[in-house]
Amino acid sequence: VRTRIRRARVDDLPALLDLLDELQERATPGVPWKRGDAVWTATVWEEVLSDPRRVYLVAEEDDRLVGTADLVLLPNLTHGARPIAFVDNVVVTTDRRGAGVGRALMDDIMRRAETEGCYKVQLLSANGRSRAHAFYEGLGFEASSRGYRRYLIRDAGR
Ligand SMILES: CC(C)(COP(=O)(O)OP(=O)(O)OC[C@H]1O[C@@H](n2cnc3c(N)ncnc32)[C@H](O)[C@@H]1OP(=O)(O)O)[C@@H](O)C(=O)NCCC(=O)NCCS
């Protein structure tokens, strides 16, 4: 089966939301996971797609979306004013994990980041995701930094 990596299109949204829901299995306890309002989500999706510094990738196999990764290019003043590539929301659908789909997505991201002159590619992966950590380390990423986050939404505040 051939895996095709391409930029997401506006009509990918329903399948993409199903795929992203698979990240929920290991969502941070206490942080609410629910889809946004459908109209608002569609508005946000158009904004994402029209942002020249945003590359939303999908992996497609026989018209089925089996993986995704979100790349943000951040203009930057240090390191020769080269941009930073941020990666988030990487997921491969359960029955296609371990088949090279994640690697194909990340290879595409690395190529794009190099083409854009980025000086580094950076991402966070939650402490419990040990499989993902092995995946990133296999691709040459190092856990060389301590990541901090402070959530602004909590179940209690819903
Ligand atoms: C993490 C994830 C994206 C990896 O995608 P994948 O398609 O399963 O990974 P690949 O098959 O492309 O693996 C590529 C390389 O990663 C490494 N790797 C992947 N899974 C691994 C594991 N369980 N243990 C050790 N190394 C692993 C291997 O080095 C592999 O190299 P190989 O091709 O030589 O075997 C996928 O498992 C996933 O969606 N997990 C759930 C969601 C998630 O945790 N996302 C990341 C959030 S930060």
PDB file of N, CA and C and ligand atoms in Angstrom, residues 22-23 25 90-93 96-104 123-126 129 131-132 134-136 138-139, ligand 1:
ATOM      1  N   GLU A  22      -7.900  10.382  18.145  1.00  0.00           N
ATOM      2  CA  GLU A  22      -7.107   9.245  18.631  1.00  0.00           C
ATOM      3  C   GLU A  22      -6.022   9.688  19.616  1.00  0.00           C
ATOM      4  N   LEU A  23      -5.726  10.968  19.652  1.00  0.00           N
ATOM      5  CA  LEU A  23      -4.761  11.477  20.641  1.00  0.00           C
ATOM      6  C   LEU A  23      -5.373  11.507  22.041  1.00  0.00           C
ATOM      7  N   GLU A  25      -6.698   9.179  23.764  1.00  0.00           N
ATOM      8  CA  GLU A  25      -6.385   8.022  24.624  1.00  0.00           C
ATOM      9  C   GLU A  25      -5.432   8.402  25.755  1.00  0.00           C
ATOM     10  N   VAL A  90       0.947  15.139  16.110  1.00  0.00           N
ATOM     11  CA  VAL A  90       1.392  14.030  15.262  1.00  0.00           C
ATOM     12  C   VAL A  90       0.611  12.786  15.679  1.00  0.00           C
ATOM     13  N   VAL A  91      -0.079  12.177  14.742  1.00  0.00           N
ATOM     14  CA  VAL A  91      -0.808  10.944  15.062  1.00  0.00           C
ATOM     15  C   VAL A  91      -0.944  10.062  13.819  1.00  0.00           C
ATOM     16  N   VAL A  92      -0.778   8.771  14.056  1.00  0.00           N
ATOM     17  CA  VAL A  92      -0.999   7.760  13.020  1.00  0.00           C
ATOM     18  C   VAL A  92      -2.126   6.857  13.540  1.00  0.00           C
ATOM     19  N   THR A  93      -3.072   6.519  12.689  1.00  0.00           N
ATOM     20  CA  THR A  93      -4.217   5.730  13.128  1.00  0.00           C
ATOM     21  C   THR A  93      -3.765   4.343  13.623  1.00  0.00           C
ATOM     22  N   ARG A  96      -2.426   1.351  11.641  1.00  0.00           N
ATOM     23  CA  ARG A  96      -1.318   1.598  10.702  1.00  0.00           C
ATOM     24  C   ARG A  96      -0.031   2.002  11.428  1.00  0.00           C
ATOM     25  N   ARG A  97      -0.019   1.907  12.740  1.00  0.00           N
ATOM     26  CA  ARG A  97       1.212   2.267  13.471  1.00  0.00           C
ATOM     27  C   ARG A  97       2.301   1.229  13.231  1.00  0.00           C
ATOM     28  N   GLY A  98       3.540   1.673  13.241  1.00  0.00           N
ATOM     29  CA  GLY A  98       4.669   0.769  13.064  1.00  0.00           C
ATOM     30  C   GLY A  98       4.946   0.409  11.616  1.00  0.00           C
ATOM     31  N   ALA A  99       4.267   1.082  10.684  1.00  0.00           N
ATOM     32  CA  ALA A  99       4.421   0.751   9.262  1.00  0.00           C
ATOM     33  C   ALA A  99       5.170   1.842   8.491  1.00  0.00           C
ATOM     34  N   GLY A 100       5.727   2.801   9.193  1.00  0.00           N
ATOM     35  CA  GLY A 100       6.521   3.830   8.527  1.00  0.00           C
ATOM     36  C   GLY A 100       5.758   5.102   8.176  1.00  0.00           C
ATOM     37  N   VAL A 101       4.478   5.175   8.536  1.00  0.00           N
ATOM     38  CA  VAL A 101       3.682   6.369   8.200  1.00  0.00           C
ATOM     39  C   VAL A 101       4.193   7.590   8.966  1.00  0.00           C
ATOM     40  N   GLY A 102       4.446   7.407  10.262  1.00  0.00           N
ATOM     41  CA  GLY A 102       4.950   8.510  11.080  1.00  0.00           C
ATOM     42  C   GLY A 102       6.296   8.999  10.561  1.00  0.00           C
ATOM     43  N   ARG A 103       7.150   8.066  10.211  1.00  0.00           N
ATOM     44  CA  ARG A 103       8.451   8.438   9.652  1.00  0.00           C
ATOM     45  C   ARG A 103       8.278   9.246   8.358  1.00  0.00           C
ATOM     46  N   ALA A 104       7.376   8.820   7.490  1.00  0.00           N
ATOM     47  CA  ALA A 104       7.151   9.526   6.221  1.00  0.00           C
ATOM     48  C   ALA A 104       6.669  10.960   6.487  1.00  0.00           C
ATOM     49  N   LEU A 123       9.678  20.034  19.178  1.00  0.00           N
ATOM     50  CA  LEU A 123       8.348  19.526  19.530  1.00  0.00           C
ATOM     51  C   LEU A 123       8.337  19.109  20.982  1.00  0.00           C
ATOM     52  N   LEU A 124       7.144  18.993  21.528  1.00  0.00           N
ATOM     53  CA  LEU A 124       6.951  18.474  22.882  1.00  0.00           C
ATOM     54  C   LEU A 124       6.196  17.164  22.776  1.00  0.00           C
ATOM     55  N   SER A 125       6.506  16.236  23.661  1.00  0.00           N
ATOM     56  CA  SER A 125       5.760  14.992  23.726  1.00  0.00           C
ATOM     57  C   SER A 125       5.531  14.698  25.201  1.00  0.00           C
ATOM     58  N   ALA A 126       4.281  14.505  25.592  1.00  0.00           N
ATOM     59  CA  ALA A 126       3.936  14.371  27.013  1.00  0.00           C
ATOM     60  C   ALA A 126       4.702  13.216  27.661  1.00  0.00           C
ATOM     61  N   ARG A 129       4.062   9.367  27.011  1.00  0.00           N
ATOM     62  CA  ARG A 129       4.035   8.806  25.659  1.00  0.00           C
ATOM     63  C   ARG A 129       5.366   8.145  25.296  1.00  0.00           C
ATOM     64  N   ARG A 131       6.153   5.449  23.706  1.00  0.00           N
ATOM     65  CA  ARG A 131       6.283   4.971  22.339  1.00  0.00           C
ATOM     66  C   ARG A 131       6.654   6.125  21.398  1.00  0.00           C
ATOM     67  N   ALA A 132       5.995   7.242  21.610  1.00  0.00           N
ATOM     68  CA  ALA A 132       6.303   8.418  20.793  1.00  0.00           C
ATOM     69  C   ALA A 132       7.739   8.883  21.035  1.00  0.00           C
ATOM     70  N   ALA A 134      10.334   7.017  21.782  1.00  0.00           N
ATOM     71  CA  ALA A 134      11.212   6.107  21.025  1.00  0.00           C
ATOM     72  C   ALA A 134      11.160   6.454  19.535  1.00  0.00           C
ATOM     73  N   PHE A 135       9.984   6.795  19.080  1.00  0.00           N
ATOM     74  CA  PHE A 135       9.794   7.173  17.673  1.00  0.00           C
ATOM     75  C   PHE A 135      10.648   8.398  17.332  1.00  0.00           C
ATOM     76  N   TYR A 136      10.528   9.470  18.135  1.00  0.00           N
ATOM     77  CA  TYR A 136      11.285  10.692  17.846  1.00  0.00           C
ATOM     78  C   TYR A 136      12.787  10.463  17.980  1.00  0.00           C
ATOM     79  N   GLY A 138      14.368   7.734  17.466  1.00  0.00           N
ATOM     80  CA  GLY A 138      14.774   6.976  16.272  1.00  0.00           C
ATOM     81  C   GLY A 138      14.955   7.859  15.045  1.00  0.00           C
ATOM     82  N   LEU A 139      14.319   9.015  15.074  1.00  0.00           N
ATOM     83  CA  LEU A 139      14.427   9.955  13.947  1.00  0.00           C
ATOM     84  C   LEU A 139      15.506  11.004  14.191  1.00  0.00           C
TER      85      LEU A 139
HETATM   86  C1  LIG B   1       4.169   7.981  17.621  1.00  0.00           C
HETATM   87  C2  LIG B   1       3.577   7.664  16.241  1.00  0.00           C
HETATM   88  C3  LIG B   1       3.179   8.968  15.554  1.00  0.00           C
HETATM   89  C4  LIG B   1       4.646   6.950  15.410  1.00  0.00           C
HETATM   90  O1  LIG B   1       4.161   6.726  14.110  1.00  0.00           O
HETATM   91  P1  LIG B   1       4.367   5.285  13.395  1.00  0.00           P
HETATM   92  O2  LIG B   1       3.833   5.395  12.030  1.00  0.00           O
HETATM   93  O3  LIG B   1       3.798   4.248  14.277  1.00  0.00           O
HETATM   94  O4  LIG B   1       5.971   5.168  13.391  1.00  0.00           O
HETATM   95  P2  LIG B   1       6.859   4.529  12.219  1.00  0.00           P
HETATM   96  O5  LIG B   1       6.293   3.198  11.873  1.00  0.00           O
HETATM   97  O6  LIG B   1       7.017   5.500  11.124  1.00  0.00           O
HETATM   98  O7  LIG B   1       8.239   4.347  12.973  1.00  0.00           O
HETATM   99  C5  LIG B   1       9.390   5.044  12.559  1.00  0.00           C
HETATM  100  C6  LIG B   1      10.542   4.766  13.475  1.00  0.00           C
HETATM  101  O8  LIG B   1      10.201   5.139  14.822  1.00  0.00           O
HETATM  102  C7  LIG B   1      10.766   4.220  15.739  1.00  0.00           C
HETATM  103  N1  LIG B   1       9.698   3.603  16.512  1.00  0.00           N
HETATM  104  C8  LIG B   1       8.387   3.637  16.262  1.00  0.00           C
HETATM  105  N2  LIG B   1       7.702   3.003  17.210  1.00  0.00           N
HETATM  106  C9  LIG B   1       8.619   2.557  18.076  1.00  0.00           C
HETATM  107  C10 LIG B   1       8.544   1.801  19.275  1.00  0.00           C
HETATM  108  N3  LIG B   1       7.374   1.381  19.769  1.00  0.00           N
HETATM  109  N4  LIG B   1       9.682   1.510  19.915  1.00  0.00           N
HETATM  110  C11 LIG B   1      10.868   1.911  19.424  1.00  0.00           C
HETATM  111  N5  LIG B   1      11.005   2.625  18.291  1.00  0.00           N
HETATM  112  C12 LIG B   1       9.891   2.935  17.627  1.00  0.00           C
HETATM  113  C13 LIG B   1      11.515   3.226  14.964  1.00  0.00           C
HETATM  114  O9  LIG B   1      12.863   3.646  14.976  1.00  0.00           O
HETATM  115  C14 LIG B   1      10.953   3.316  13.570  1.00  0.00           C
HETATM  116  O10 LIG B   1      12.016   3.076  12.705  1.00  0.00           O
HETATM  117  P3  LIG B   1      11.933   1.854  11.660  1.00  0.00           P
HETATM  118  O11 LIG B   1      11.060   2.385  10.576  1.00  0.00           O
HETATM  119  O12 LIG B   1      13.345   1.678  11.288  1.00  0.00           O
HETATM  120  O13 LIG B   1      11.318   0.698  12.402  1.00  0.00           O
HETATM  121  C15 LIG B   1       2.354   6.727  16.369  1.00  0.00           C
HETATM  122  O14 LIG B   1       2.726   5.584  17.040  1.00  0.00           O
HETATM  123  C16 LIG B   1       1.155   7.368  17.067  1.00  0.00           C
HETATM  124  O15 LIG B   1       0.320   7.971  16.442  1.00  0.00           O
HETATM  125  N6  LIG B   1       1.043   7.199  18.402  1.00  0.00           N
HETATM  126  C17 LIG B   1      -0.091   7.700  19.171  1.00  0.00           C
HETATM  127  C18 LIG B   1      -0.187   9.201  19.185  1.00  0.00           C
HETATM  128  C19 LIG B   1       1.070   9.864  19.682  1.00  0.00           C
HETATM  129  O16 LIG B   1       1.638   9.491  20.696  1.00  0.00           O
HETATM  130  N7  LIG B   1       1.510  10.900  18.954  1.00  0.00           N
HETATM  131  C20 LIG B   1       2.671  11.669  19.319  1.00  0.00           C
HETATM  132  C21 LIG B   1       2.264  12.783  20.203  1.00  0.00           C
HETATM  133  S1  LIG B   1       3.692  13.722  20.689  1.00  0.00           S
END
